[in-house]
mmCIF file of C-alpha atoms and ligand atoms in Angstrom:
data_model
loop_
_atom_site.group_PDB
_atom_site.id
_atom_site.type_symbol
_atom_site.label_atom_id
_atom_site.label_comp_id
_atom_site.label_asym_id
_atom_site.label_seq_id
_atom_site.Cartn_x
_atom_site.Cartn_y
_atom_site.Cartn_z
ATOM 1 C CA MET A 23 -2.430 -9.779 11.215
ATOM 2 C CA LEU A 24 -1.075 -10.392 7.745
ATOM 3 C CA SER A 25 -2.112 -7.624 5.400
ATOM 4 C CA TRP A 26 -2.384 -8.112 1.630
ATOM 5 C CA PRO A 27 0.348 -7.663 -1.004
ATOM 6 C CA ASN A 28 1.563 -4.210 -1.843
ATOM 7 C CA VAL A 29 0.123 -2.494 -4.878
ATOM 8 C CA TYR A 30 2.204 -0.409 -7.255
ATOM 9 C CA MET A 31 0.903 3.131 -7.448
ATOM 10 C CA PRO A 32 2.508 5.206 -10.230
ATOM 11 C CA PRO A 33 3.715 8.630 -9.062
ATOM 12 C CA ALA A 34 1.779 11.714 -10.069
ATOM 13 C CA LEU A 35 2.452 13.322 -13.430
ATOM 14 C CA ALA A 36 5.033 16.108 -13.230
ATOM 15 C CA GLY A 37 3.450 19.533 -13.149
ATOM 16 C CA ILE A 38 0.084 18.486 -11.754
ATOM 17 C CA ASN A 39 -1.101 20.731 -8.954
ATOM 18 C CA HIS A 40 -2.667 18.923 -5.990
ATOM 19 C CA PRO A 41 -5.148 21.124 -4.128
ATOM 20 C CA THR A 42 -5.592 20.360 -0.429
ATOM 21 C CA LEU A 43 -7.996 17.460 -0.027
ATOM 22 C CA ALA A 44 -11.318 18.463 1.533
ATOM 23 C CA LEU A 45 -13.561 15.764 3.018
ATOM 24 C CA PHE A 46 -17.063 16.092 4.393
ATOM 25 C CA ASP A 47 -17.078 15.649 8.165
ATOM 26 C CA SER A 48 -20.258 13.913 9.315
ATOM 27 C CA TYR A 49 -20.276 15.548 12.763
ATOM 28 C CA LYS A 50 -19.278 19.076 11.744
ATOM 29 C CA GLY A 51 -21.653 18.934 8.781
ATOM 30 C CA LYS A 52 -19.150 20.601 6.453
ATOM 31 C CA LYS A 53 -15.994 19.918 4.498
ATOM 32 C CA VAL A 54 -12.722 19.804 6.413
ATOM 33 C CA ALA A 55 -9.260 20.343 4.896
ATOM 34 C CA ILE A 56 -6.821 17.443 5.254
ATOM 35 C CA SER A 57 -3.821 19.705 5.192
ATOM 36 C CA GLY A 58 -1.041 18.125 7.267
ATOM 37 C CA ASP A 59 2.070 16.606 5.720
ATOM 38 C CA GLN A 60 1.817 13.574 8.028
ATOM 39 C CA ASN A 61 -1.540 11.880 8.079
ATOM 40 C CA SER A 62 -2.799 9.119 10.329
ATOM 41 C CA ILE A 63 -5.866 7.369 8.980
ATOM 42 C CA TYR A 64 -7.961 4.779 10.775
ATOM 43 C CA VAL A 65 -10.592 2.875 8.844
ATOM 44 C CA CYS A 66 -12.899 0.488 10.651
ATOM 45 C CA GLY A 67 -12.570 -2.928 9.103
ATOM 46 C CA ILE A 68 -14.954 -5.811 8.766
ATOM 47 C CA THR A 69 -16.340 -8.260 11.255
ATOM 48 C CA PRO A 70 -15.309 -11.437 9.454
ATOM 49 C CA TYR A 71 -18.570 -12.886 8.198
ATOM 50 C CA ASP A 72 -20.363 -11.993 4.941
ATOM 51 C CA ALA A 73 -17.151 -10.624 3.419
ATOM 52 C CA THR A 74 -16.821 -8.815 1.072
ATOM 53 C CA HIS A 75 -20.219 -7.422 0.080
ATOM 54 C CA MET A 76 -20.652 -4.327 -2.055
ATOM 55 C CA GLY A 77 -21.172 -2.121 1.001
ATOM 56 C CA HIS A 78 -17.759 -3.178 2.287
ATOM 57 C CA ALA A 79 -16.220 -2.677 -1.148
ATOM 58 C CA ALA A 80 -17.715 0.820 -1.484
ATOM 59 C CA THR A 81 -16.262 1.856 1.877
ATOM 60 C CA TYR A 82 -12.750 0.491 1.332
ATOM 61 C CA LEU A 83 -12.594 1.827 -2.215
ATOM 62 C CA ALA A 84 -13.669 5.294 -1.047
ATOM 63 C CA PHE A 85 -10.915 5.520 1.541
ATOM 64 C CA ASP A 86 -8.441 3.981 -0.888
ATOM 65 C CA LEU A 87 -9.068 7.125 -2.951
ATOM 66 C CA VAL A 88 -8.095 9.230 0.066
ATOM 67 C CA ASN A 89 -4.947 7.178 0.658
ATOM 68 C CA ARG A 90 -3.991 7.427 -3.019
ATOM 69 C CA TYR A 91 -4.711 11.141 -3.295
ATOM 70 C CA LEU A 92 -2.641 12.038 -0.245
ATOM 71 C CA LYS A 93 0.256 9.830 -1.339
ATOM 72 C CA ALA A 94 0.151 11.115 -4.930
ATOM 73 C CA SER A 95 0.284 14.663 -3.598
ATOM 74 C CA GLY A 96 3.458 13.871 -1.673
ATOM 75 C CA LYS A 97 1.979 13.544 1.822
ATOM 76 C CA LYS A 98 2.973 10.870 4.286
ATOM 77 C CA VAL A 99 0.166 8.515 5.214
ATOM 78 C CA SER A 100 0.004 5.982 7.973
ATOM 79 C CA PHE A 101 -3.083 3.866 7.332
ATOM 80 C CA VAL A 102 -4.452 1.433 9.890
ATOM 81 C CA GLU A 103 -7.400 -0.898 9.503
ATOM 82 C CA ASN A 104 -8.771 -3.296 12.075
ATOM 83 C CA ILE A 105 -10.615 -6.552 11.861
ATOM 84 C CA THR A 106 -13.221 -7.299 14.516
ATOM 85 C CA ASP A 107 -12.300 -10.945 14.902
ATOM 86 C CA ILE A 108 -14.197 -11.361 18.174
ATOM 87 C CA ASP A 109 -17.652 -9.842 18.373
ATOM 88 C CA ASP A 110 -21.250 -10.805 19.182
ATOM 89 C CA PRO A 111 -22.426 -10.923 15.533
ATOM 90 C CA LEU A 112 -19.500 -13.211 14.628
ATOM 91 C CA LEU A 113 -20.270 -15.579 17.514
ATOM 92 C CA GLU A 114 -23.990 -15.518 16.689
ATOM 93 C CA ARG A 115 -23.372 -16.272 13.024
ATOM 94 C CA ALA A 116 -20.994 -19.143 13.853
ATOM 95 C CA ALA A 117 -23.494 -20.610 16.352
ATOM 96 C CA ARG A 118 -26.358 -20.298 13.837
ATOM 97 C CA ASP A 119 -24.325 -22.146 11.189
ATOM 98 C CA CYS A 120 -22.876 -24.679 13.687
ATOM 99 C CA GLN A 121 -19.398 -23.508 12.742
ATOM 100 C CA ASP A 122 -16.343 -22.822 14.868
ATOM 101 C CA TRP A 123 -16.178 -19.022 15.179
ATOM 102 C CA LYS A 124 -12.393 -18.981 14.715
ATOM 103 C CA GLU A 125 -12.629 -20.986 11.504
ATOM 104 C CA LEU A 126 -15.419 -18.761 10.201
ATOM 105 C CA ALA A 127 -13.326 -15.667 10.968
ATOM 106 C CA ALA A 128 -10.156 -17.100 9.391
ATOM 107 C CA SER A 129 -11.920 -18.087 6.164
ATOM 108 C CA GLN A 130 -13.610 -14.699 5.830
ATOM 109 C CA ILE A 131 -10.398 -12.799 6.551
ATOM 110 C CA ASP A 132 -8.674 -14.754 3.759
ATOM 111 C CA LEU A 133 -11.517 -13.982 1.400
ATOM 112 C CA PHE A 134 -11.388 -10.290 2.309
ATOM 113 C CA ARG A 135 -7.642 -10.193 1.596
ATOM 114 C CA GLU A 136 -8.194 -11.824 -1.793
ATOM 115 C CA ASP A 137 -10.934 -9.336 -2.650
ATOM 116 C CA MET A 138 -8.874 -6.309 -1.571
ATOM 117 C CA THR A 139 -5.928 -7.595 -3.620
ATOM 118 C CA ALA A 140 -8.136 -8.134 -6.668
ATOM 119 C CA LEU A 141 -9.670 -4.668 -6.243
ATOM 120 C CA ASN A 142 -6.199 -3.110 -6.192
ATOM 121 C CA VAL A 143 -6.702 -1.518 -2.767
ATOM 122 C CA LEU A 144 -3.484 -0.176 -1.223
ATOM 123 C CA PRO A 145 -2.795 -2.366 1.828
ATOM 124 C CA PRO A 146 -2.845 -0.679 5.231
ATOM 125 C CA ASN A 147 0.451 -0.093 7.043
ATOM 126 C CA ALA A 148 -1.000 -2.084 9.902
ATOM 127 C CA TYR A 149 -3.891 -4.509 9.669
ATOM 128 C CA ARG A 150 -4.793 -5.399 13.243
ATOM 129 C CA GLY A 151 -7.123 -7.992 14.648
ATOM 130 C CA VAL A 152 -8.831 -7.446 17.978
ATOM 131 C CA ILE A 153 -7.534 -10.730 19.410
ATOM 132 C CA GLU A 154 -3.898 -9.931 18.666
ATOM 133 C CA SER A 155 -4.461 -6.441 20.140
ATOM 134 C CA MET A 156 -5.958 -7.726 23.400
ATOM 135 C CA ASP A 157 -3.030 -6.547 25.574
ATOM 136 C CA ASP A 158 -3.364 -3.023 24.167
ATOM 137 C CA ILE A 159 -7.118 -3.041 24.724
ATOM 138 C CA ILE A 160 -6.776 -4.311 28.296
ATOM 139 C CA SER A 161 -4.122 -1.701 29.000
ATOM 140 C CA LEU A 162 -6.429 1.035 27.714
ATOM 141 C CA VAL A 163 -9.294 -0.139 29.933
ATOM 142 C CA GLU A 164 -6.878 -0.178 32.887
ATOM 143 C CA GLN A 165 -5.952 3.432 32.121
ATOM 144 C CA MET A 166 -9.624 4.391 31.895
ATOM 145 C CA ILE A 167 -10.253 2.783 35.286
ATOM 146 C CA ALA A 168 -7.178 4.531 36.753
ATOM 147 C CA ILE A 169 -8.413 7.996 35.749
ATOM 148 C CA GLY A 170 -11.743 7.264 37.430
ATOM 149 C CA LYS A 171 -13.988 7.645 34.376
ATOM 150 C CA THR A 172 -15.481 4.169 34.542
ATOM 151 C CA TYR A 173 -17.819 2.190 36.773
ATOM 152 C CA GLU A 174 -18.545 -1.462 37.259
ATOM 153 C CA LEU A 175 -21.849 -3.252 36.982
ATOM 154 C CA GLU A 176 -21.822 -6.970 37.831
ATOM 155 C CA GLY A 177 -18.314 -7.351 36.454
ATOM 156 C CA ASP A 178 -19.020 -5.314 33.306
ATOM 157 C CA ILE A 179 -17.133 -2.047 32.979
ATOM 158 C CA TYR A 180 -18.706 1.072 31.475
ATOM 159 C CA LEU A 181 -17.381 4.479 30.539
ATOM 160 C CA ASP A 182 -19.179 7.190 32.528
ATOM 161 C CA LEU A 183 -20.101 9.552 29.690
ATOM 162 C CA GLN A 184 -21.059 12.318 32.103
ATOM 163 C CA GLN A 185 -17.379 12.614 32.999
ATOM 164 C CA VAL A 186 -16.399 13.319 29.385
ATOM 165 C CA ASP A 187 -16.870 16.949 28.343
ATOM 166 C CA GLY A 188 -19.703 17.420 25.869
ATOM 167 C CA ALA A 189 -20.385 13.691 25.477
ATOM 168 C CA ILE A 190 -24.120 13.971 26.049
ATOM 169 C CA GLN A 191 -24.563 17.635 25.082
ATOM 170 C CA ASP A 192 -22.904 17.216 21.654
ATOM 171 C CA LEU A 193 -24.667 14.050 20.498
ATOM 172 C CA PRO A 194 -24.880 14.057 16.702
ATOM 173 C CA LEU A 195 -28.612 13.281 16.848
ATOM 174 C CA PRO A 196 -31.512 13.834 19.264
ATOM 175 C CA LEU A 197 -31.235 11.760 22.449
ATOM 176 C CA GLU A 198 -34.422 9.786 21.750
ATOM 177 C CA GLN A 199 -33.144 8.734 18.338
ATOM 178 C CA ALA A 200 -29.674 8.061 19.750
ATOM 179 C CA LEU A 201 -31.165 5.640 22.262
ATOM 180 C CA ILE A 202 -32.973 3.707 19.529
ATOM 181 C CA ILE A 203 -29.902 3.404 17.288
ATOM 182 C CA PHE A 204 -27.665 2.601 20.255
ATOM 183 C CA LYS A 205 -29.920 -0.377 21.020
ATOM 184 C CA GLU A 206 -30.162 -1.479 17.389
ATOM 185 C CA ARG A 207 -26.373 -1.552 17.120
ATOM 186 C CA GLY A 208 -25.609 -3.720 20.108
ATOM 187 C CA GLY A 209 -25.993 -1.212 22.958
ATOM 188 C CA ASP A 210 -27.926 -1.816 26.186
ATOM 189 C CA PRO A 211 -29.662 1.497 27.014
ATOM 190 C CA GLN A 212 -32.293 -0.126 29.227
ATOM 191 C CA ARG A 213 -29.937 -1.942 31.558
ATOM 192 C CA VAL A 214 -30.774 -1.173 35.161
ATOM 193 C CA GLY A 215 -27.895 0.347 37.106
ATOM 194 C CA LYS A 216 -26.245 2.237 34.242
ATOM 195 C CA ARG A 217 -25.479 5.839 35.133
ATOM 196 C CA HIS A 218 -26.475 7.030 31.665
ATOM 197 C CA ALA A 219 -28.383 4.898 29.166
ATOM 198 C CA LEU A 220 -25.762 5.603 26.469
ATOM 199 C CA ASP A 221 -22.686 4.717 28.537
ATOM 200 C CA PRO A 222 -20.638 2.380 26.322
ATOM 201 C CA LEU A 223 -19.483 -1.015 27.532
ATOM 202 C CA LEU A 224 -15.686 -1.203 27.796
ATOM 203 C CA TRP A 225 -15.437 -4.742 29.124
ATOM 204 C CA LYS A 226 -17.998 -7.520 29.214
ATOM 205 C CA ALA A 227 -17.537 -9.990 32.079
ATOM 206 C CA ARG A 228 -17.042 -13.645 31.202
ATOM 207 C CA ALA A 229 -20.372 -15.298 30.491
ATOM 208 C CA GLY A 230 -21.349 -18.849 29.603
ATOM 209 C CA GLU A 231 -19.263 -20.525 26.958
ATOM 210 C CA ASP A 232 -18.202 -17.250 25.322
ATOM 211 C CA PRO A 233 -14.476 -16.767 24.730
ATOM 212 C CA TYR A 234 -12.763 -14.674 27.396
ATOM 213 C CA TRP A 235 -9.431 -13.099 28.252
ATOM 214 C CA ILE A 236 -7.849 -12.482 31.637
ATOM 215 C CA ALA A 237 -7.358 -8.886 32.751
ATOM 216 C CA SER A 238 -6.407 -7.311 36.076
ATOM 217 C CA PHE A 239 -10.003 -6.079 36.387
ATOM 218 C CA GLY A 240 -11.625 -9.433 35.604
ATOM 219 C CA GLU A 241 -12.115 -12.123 32.995
ATOM 220 C CA GLY A 242 -14.115 -11.238 29.927
ATOM 221 C CA ARG A 243 -13.870 -9.601 26.532
ATOM 222 C CA PRO A 244 -13.842 -6.034 25.269
ATOM 223 C CA GLY A 245 -16.754 -3.908 24.140
ATOM 224 C CA TRP A 246 -16.854 -3.031 20.451
ATOM 225 C CA HIS A 247 -15.885 0.640 20.538
ATOM 226 C CA ILE A 248 -12.883 0.338 22.856
ATOM 227 C CA GLU A 249 -11.243 -2.085 20.426
ATOM 228 C CA CYS A 250 -10.954 0.565 17.751
ATOM 229 C CA THR A 251 -9.894 3.263 20.231
ATOM 230 C CA ALA A 252 -7.046 1.033 21.428
ATOM 231 C CA ILE A 253 -5.916 -0.153 17.980
ATOM 232 C CA ALA A 254 -5.943 3.389 16.586
ATOM 233 C CA LEU A 255 -4.084 5.002 19.491
ATOM 234 C CA LYS A 256 -1.534 2.188 19.621
ATOM 235 C CA ASN A 257 -0.737 1.857 15.910
ATOM 236 C CA LEU A 258 -0.990 5.368 14.521
ATOM 237 C CA SER A 259 1.530 8.105 15.107
ATOM 238 C CA LYS A 260 0.176 11.145 16.887
ATOM 239 C CA THR A 261 -0.808 14.095 14.739
ATOM 240 C CA ASN A 262 -1.518 17.654 15.797
ATOM 241 C CA PRO A 263 -3.729 19.023 17.341
ATOM 242 C CA THR A 264 -5.828 15.840 17.329
ATOM 243 C CA SER A 265 -4.703 12.261 17.978
ATOM 244 C CA ILE A 266 -5.196 11.215 14.366
ATOM 245 C CA THR A 267 -6.121 12.879 11.065
ATOM 246 C CA LEU A 268 -9.085 10.868 9.920
ATOM 247 C CA GLN A 269 -11.444 8.237 11.244
ATOM 248 C CA ALA A 270 -13.458 6.640 8.480
ATOM 249 C CA GLY A 271 -15.912 3.872 7.734
ATOM 250 C CA GLY A 272 -19.460 3.222 6.565
ATOM 251 C CA SER A 273 -22.176 5.701 7.537
ATOM 252 C CA ASP A 274 -23.761 3.076 9.805
ATOM 253 C CA LEU A 275 -20.775 3.698 12.095
ATOM 254 C CA ILE A 276 -21.443 7.430 12.627
ATOM 255 C CA PHE A 277 -23.386 6.599 15.770
ATOM 256 C CA PRO A 278 -22.663 5.046 18.122
ATOM 257 C CA HIS A 279 -19.419 3.384 16.975
ATOM 258 C CA HIS A 280 -17.301 6.302 15.795
ATOM 259 C CA TYR A 281 -18.840 8.704 18.279
ATOM 260 C CA MET A 282 -17.959 6.405 21.189
ATOM 261 C CA THR A 283 -14.525 5.466 19.793
ATOM 262 C CA ALA A 284 -13.675 9.150 19.653
ATOM 263 C CA LEU A 285 -15.094 9.961 23.097
ATOM 264 C CA GLN A 286 -13.142 7.160 24.712
ATOM 265 C CA ALA A 287 -9.938 8.432 23.121
ATOM 266 C CA LYS A 288 -10.749 11.978 24.232
ATOM 267 C CA ALA A 289 -11.468 10.773 27.765
ATOM 268 C CA LEU A 290 -7.943 9.381 27.897
ATOM 269 C CA THR A 291 -5.850 11.866 25.940
ATOM 270 C CA GLY A 292 -7.766 15.066 26.666
ATOM 271 C CA VAL A 293 -7.707 16.038 22.970
ATOM 272 C CA GLU A 294 -10.128 15.509 20.119
ATOM 273 C CA PHE A 295 -9.586 12.093 18.534
ATOM 274 C CA ALA A 296 -9.655 12.907 14.799
ATOM 275 C CA SER A 297 -9.534 16.090 12.727
ATOM 276 C CA CYS A 298 -12.102 14.637 10.367
ATOM 277 C CA TYR A 299 -14.742 11.903 10.514
ATOM 278 C CA SER A 300 -15.675 10.750 7.041
ATOM 279 C CA HIS A 301 -18.292 8.186 6.066
ATOM 280 C CA ALA A 302 -19.192 6.218 2.973
ATOM 281 C CA GLY A 303 -22.856 5.769 2.037
ATOM 282 C CA MET A 304 -24.775 2.514 2.152
ATOM 283 C CA ILE A 305 -25.275 0.325 -0.915
ATOM 284 C CA GLY A 306 -28.706 -1.123 -1.644
ATOM 285 C CA LEU A 307 -29.786 -3.606 -4.289
ATOM 286 C CA ASP A 308 -32.425 -2.863 -6.949
ATOM 287 C CA GLY A 309 -34.262 -0.361 -4.772
ATOM 288 C CA GLU A 310 -34.002 -2.316 -1.515
ATOM 289 C CA LYS A 311 -31.646 -2.108 1.441
ATOM 290 C CA MET A 312 -28.927 -4.749 1.056
ATOM 291 C CA SER A 313 -28.770 -6.774 4.247
ATOM 292 C CA LYS A 314 -27.851 -10.116 5.699
ATOM 293 C CA SER A 315 -31.411 -10.630 6.923
ATOM 294 C CA LYS A 316 -32.885 -10.056 3.441
ATOM 295 C CA GLY A 317 -30.320 -12.441 1.977
ATOM 296 C CA ASN A 318 -29.712 -10.094 -0.962
ATOM 297 C CA LEU A 319 -26.052 -9.285 -0.422
ATOM 298 C CA VAL A 320 -23.916 -9.021 -3.547
ATOM 299 C CA PHE A 321 -20.363 -10.246 -3.032
ATOM 300 C CA VAL A 322 -17.135 -9.131 -4.694
ATOM 301 C CA SER A 323 -15.956 -12.751 -4.863
ATOM 302 C CA LYS A 324 -19.114 -13.805 -6.722
ATOM 303 C CA LEU A 325 -18.731 -10.980 -9.250
ATOM 304 C CA ARG A 326 -15.102 -11.984 -9.752
ATOM 305 C CA GLN A 327 -16.160 -15.600 -10.309
ATOM 306 C CA ASP A 328 -18.648 -14.338 -12.882
ATOM 307 C CA GLY A 329 -15.775 -12.704 -14.747
ATOM 308 C CA VAL A 330 -16.501 -9.084 -13.810
ATOM 309 C CA SER A 331 -13.224 -7.172 -13.877
ATOM 310 C CA PRO A 332 -12.165 -5.275 -10.742
ATOM 311 C CA ALA A 333 -11.849 -2.131 -12.901
ATOM 312 C CA VAL A 334 -15.559 -2.390 -13.707
ATOM 313 C CA ILE A 335 -16.449 -2.867 -10.017
ATOM 314 C CA ARG A 336 -14.432 0.249 -9.184
ATOM 315 C CA LEU A 337 -16.044 2.263 -11.950
ATOM 316 C CA ALA A 338 -19.520 1.130 -10.888
ATOM 317 C CA LEU A 339 -18.935 2.167 -7.281
ATOM 318 C CA PHE A 340 -17.344 5.484 -8.291
ATOM 319 C CA ALA A 341 -20.191 6.429 -10.655
ATOM 320 C CA ASP A 342 -21.909 8.226 -7.768
ATOM 321 C CA LYS A 343 -20.530 10.142 -4.834
ATOM 322 C CA TYR A 344 -18.913 7.935 -2.160
ATOM 323 C CA SER A 345 -20.963 9.548 0.598
ATOM 324 C CA SER A 346 -24.368 9.016 -0.996
ATOM 325 C CA ASP A 347 -26.576 6.016 -0.294
ATOM 326 C CA ARG A 348 -26.964 4.313 -3.640
ATOM 327 C CA MET A 349 -28.217 1.243 -5.399
ATOM 328 C CA TRP A 350 -26.285 -1.609 -6.912
ATOM 329 C CA SER A 351 -27.899 -3.039 -10.033
ATOM 330 C CA LYS A 352 -27.143 -4.977 -13.172
ATOM 331 C CA GLU A 353 -27.657 -1.725 -15.121
ATOM 332 C CA LEU A 354 -25.019 0.042 -13.035
ATOM 333 C CA LEU A 355 -22.561 -2.751 -13.720
ATOM 334 C CA ASP A 356 -23.391 -2.766 -17.446
ATOM 335 C CA SER A 357 -22.971 0.968 -17.740
ATOM 336 C CA ALA A 358 -19.599 0.781 -15.927
ATOM 337 C CA ALA A 359 -18.493 -1.930 -18.375
ATOM 338 C CA GLU A 360 -19.601 0.262 -21.306
ATOM 339 C CA PHE A 361 -17.719 3.230 -19.883
ATOM 340 C CA LEU A 362 -14.579 1.115 -19.517
ATOM 341 C CA ASP A 363 -14.891 -0.059 -23.142
ATOM 342 C CA ARG A 364 -15.275 3.526 -24.283
ATOM 343 C CA LEU A 365 -12.195 4.583 -22.324
ATOM 344 C CA LEU A 366 -10.153 1.670 -23.656
ATOM 345 C CA SER A 367 -11.226 2.411 -27.185
ATOM 346 C CA ALA A 368 -10.260 6.104 -26.871
ATOM 347 C CA LEU A 369 -6.956 5.204 -25.197
ATOM 348 C CA SER A 370 -6.061 2.780 -27.977
ATOM 349 C CA ARG A 371 -6.044 5.558 -30.593
ATOM 350 C CA GLN A 372 -2.756 6.920 -31.772
ATOM 351 C CA GLU A 373 -4.070 10.476 -31.663
ATOM 352 C CA VAL A 374 -6.084 11.607 -28.677
ATOM 353 C CA ALA A 375 -7.478 14.909 -27.437
ATOM 354 C CA PRO A 376 -5.234 16.893 -25.044
ATOM 355 C CA THR A 377 -4.794 15.008 -21.769
ATOM 356 C CA PHE A 378 -2.863 17.080 -19.256
ATOM 357 C CA GLU A 379 -5.770 19.359 -18.382
ATOM 358 C CA VAL A 380 -8.066 16.325 -18.088
ATOM 359 C CA VAL A 381 -5.728 14.839 -15.484
ATOM 360 C CA GLN A 382 -5.671 18.203 -13.679
ATOM 361 C CA GLU A 383 -9.481 18.312 -13.676
ATOM 362 C CA LEU A 384 -9.594 14.721 -12.355
ATOM 363 C CA VAL A 385 -7.260 15.735 -9.517
ATOM 364 C CA ASN A 386 -9.255 18.897 -8.757
ATOM 365 C CA ALA A 387 -12.479 16.877 -8.625
ATOM 366 C CA LEU A 388 -11.022 14.273 -6.270
ATOM 367 C CA ALA A 389 -9.640 17.001 -3.997
ATOM 368 C CA ASP A 390 -13.180 18.319 -3.644
ATOM 369 C CA ASP A 391 -14.573 15.590 -1.362
ATOM 370 C CA LEU A 392 -13.783 12.773 -3.817
ATOM 371 C CA ASP A 393 -16.154 14.052 -6.496
ATOM 372 C CA THR A 394 -15.971 10.991 -8.750
ATOM 373 C CA PRO A 395 -19.054 11.927 -10.847
ATOM 374 C CA ARG A 396 -17.103 15.047 -11.863
ATOM 375 C CA VAL A 397 -14.124 12.798 -12.705
ATOM 376 C CA PHE A 398 -16.409 10.693 -14.918
ATOM 377 C CA LEU A 399 -17.692 13.800 -16.661
ATOM 378 C CA ALA A 400 -14.134 14.953 -17.418
ATOM 379 C CA LEU A 401 -13.195 11.516 -18.767
ATOM 380 C CA SER A 402 -16.337 11.170 -20.817
ATOM 381 C CA ASN A 403 -15.862 14.651 -22.341
ATOM 382 C CA TRP A 404 -12.290 13.699 -23.201
ATOM 383 C CA CYS A 405 -13.539 10.505 -24.902
ATOM 384 C CA ALA A 406 -15.998 12.612 -26.908
ATOM 385 C CA ARG A 407 -13.275 15.060 -27.975
ATOM 386 C CA THR A 408 -11.001 12.171 -28.935
ATOM 387 C CA GLU A 409 -13.793 10.462 -30.858
ATOM 388 C CA ALA A 410 -14.372 13.756 -32.685
ATOM 389 C CA GLY A 411 -10.753 13.650 -33.855
ATOM 390 C CA GLN A 412 -9.081 16.157 -31.568
ATOM 391 C CA MET A 413 -5.342 15.607 -31.174
ATOM 392 C CA GLY A 414 -2.378 16.661 -29.088
ATOM 393 C CA GLY A 415 -2.731 14.451 -26.004
ATOM 394 C CA SER A 416 -0.840 11.498 -24.636
ATOM 395 C CA PRO A 417 -3.038 8.465 -23.810
ATOM 396 C CA GLY A 418 -0.406 7.296 -21.317
ATOM 397 C CA GLU A 419 -1.179 10.320 -19.125
ATOM 398 C CA ILE A 420 -4.812 9.274 -18.751
ATOM 399 C CA SER A 421 -3.956 5.581 -18.145
ATOM 400 C CA ARG A 422 -1.447 6.560 -15.516
ATOM 401 C CA ALA A 423 -3.850 8.924 -13.756
ATOM 402 C CA LEU A 424 -6.532 6.222 -13.680
ATOM 403 C CA ASP A 425 -4.029 3.911 -12.014
ATOM 404 C CA THR A 426 -2.581 6.451 -9.575
ATOM 405 C CA TYR A 427 -5.730 8.131 -8.345
ATOM 406 C CA LEU A 428 -8.559 5.697 -9.051
ATOM 407 C CA GLY A 429 -6.696 2.386 -8.691
ATOM 408 C CA ILE A 430 -7.880 1.354 -12.151
ATOM 409 C CA THR A 431 -5.190 -0.599 -13.955
ATOM 410 C CA LEU A 432 -6.050 -1.058 -17.611
HETATM 411 ZN ZN1 ZN B 525 -14.194 0.532 14.472
#
């Protein structure tokens, strides 16, 4: 799948110290050091309908910060993102709107690319659709069948979780709650004949008019979680001691999607899938959950049409911690625009307060689980010092740091 154009990222300022990046791991419940020199990152991409709402933007901007930080600190990063271009919600949406599902997907993928380009997000090294990865997915299911960890139910193929060490014992939430969320997010816990209610579907047998692919084990299409397992294992180079460094996405993917993706990989490779599992919080609107069903989604493309600059969108989404659930509002956008004006005004002065230590503080804050509120505090204090007439800094150092680490090009 075509990615989006490359983005220039200025190198880090000479002399800046880059502490090891620590990210909060949703399963371990604590921060984990991202300390390797070679990093493989997998971020779950969109299902191509309703692109690109602020929840999407918040997620991809958060992990763009990770990509930028690691690269600025001299680490190698291989970054892979998928696009779920065949999935029940996509088919349902297309049917509801009497639209061809392929056309709907293609138009939304184009829109997503435009939005990511406008938002200055570093493109992934590989941007992979499920359809173009079908051979890899089928091959992975074949391997799962060959090692005897699957079973068949009326042509559908399931992973037998009880054959994967710790799969049921180490659930990230109580079983009762897991069953409810599993069902809400496309699972089928009540299906008669399943060995365990949470066993994930690897392959769904051909049904009705639904699109299907031909595999040695039957015609059909893949389950959701196996797609990401296959795309990640195929496209990312192996790290040590886990298969990849980081699996990331929105917090609605903690369970079951990322949990199952990781288990499936572990079932095959015998090692833990990722060293860290990091999740971005959900974005609501004016005190309410933002959702398709409520019809209150805010879109990046609409904001762009309204003349909102991508720098302001970034600043608005970075005002609070990436991992917190937060609200989008007109006030948030206005205060981000005001902050940008204040920064621009300070940066336009000939004499500015010392800058090097501000850049170092910005870097230290990002290294500590992407603490963007702390970054804002450092920048706002620097503006205040500059406004008070302090001198000795170089405005170019701040502009460059904003570009390198925060993706904000002034
Ligand atoms: Zn995924």
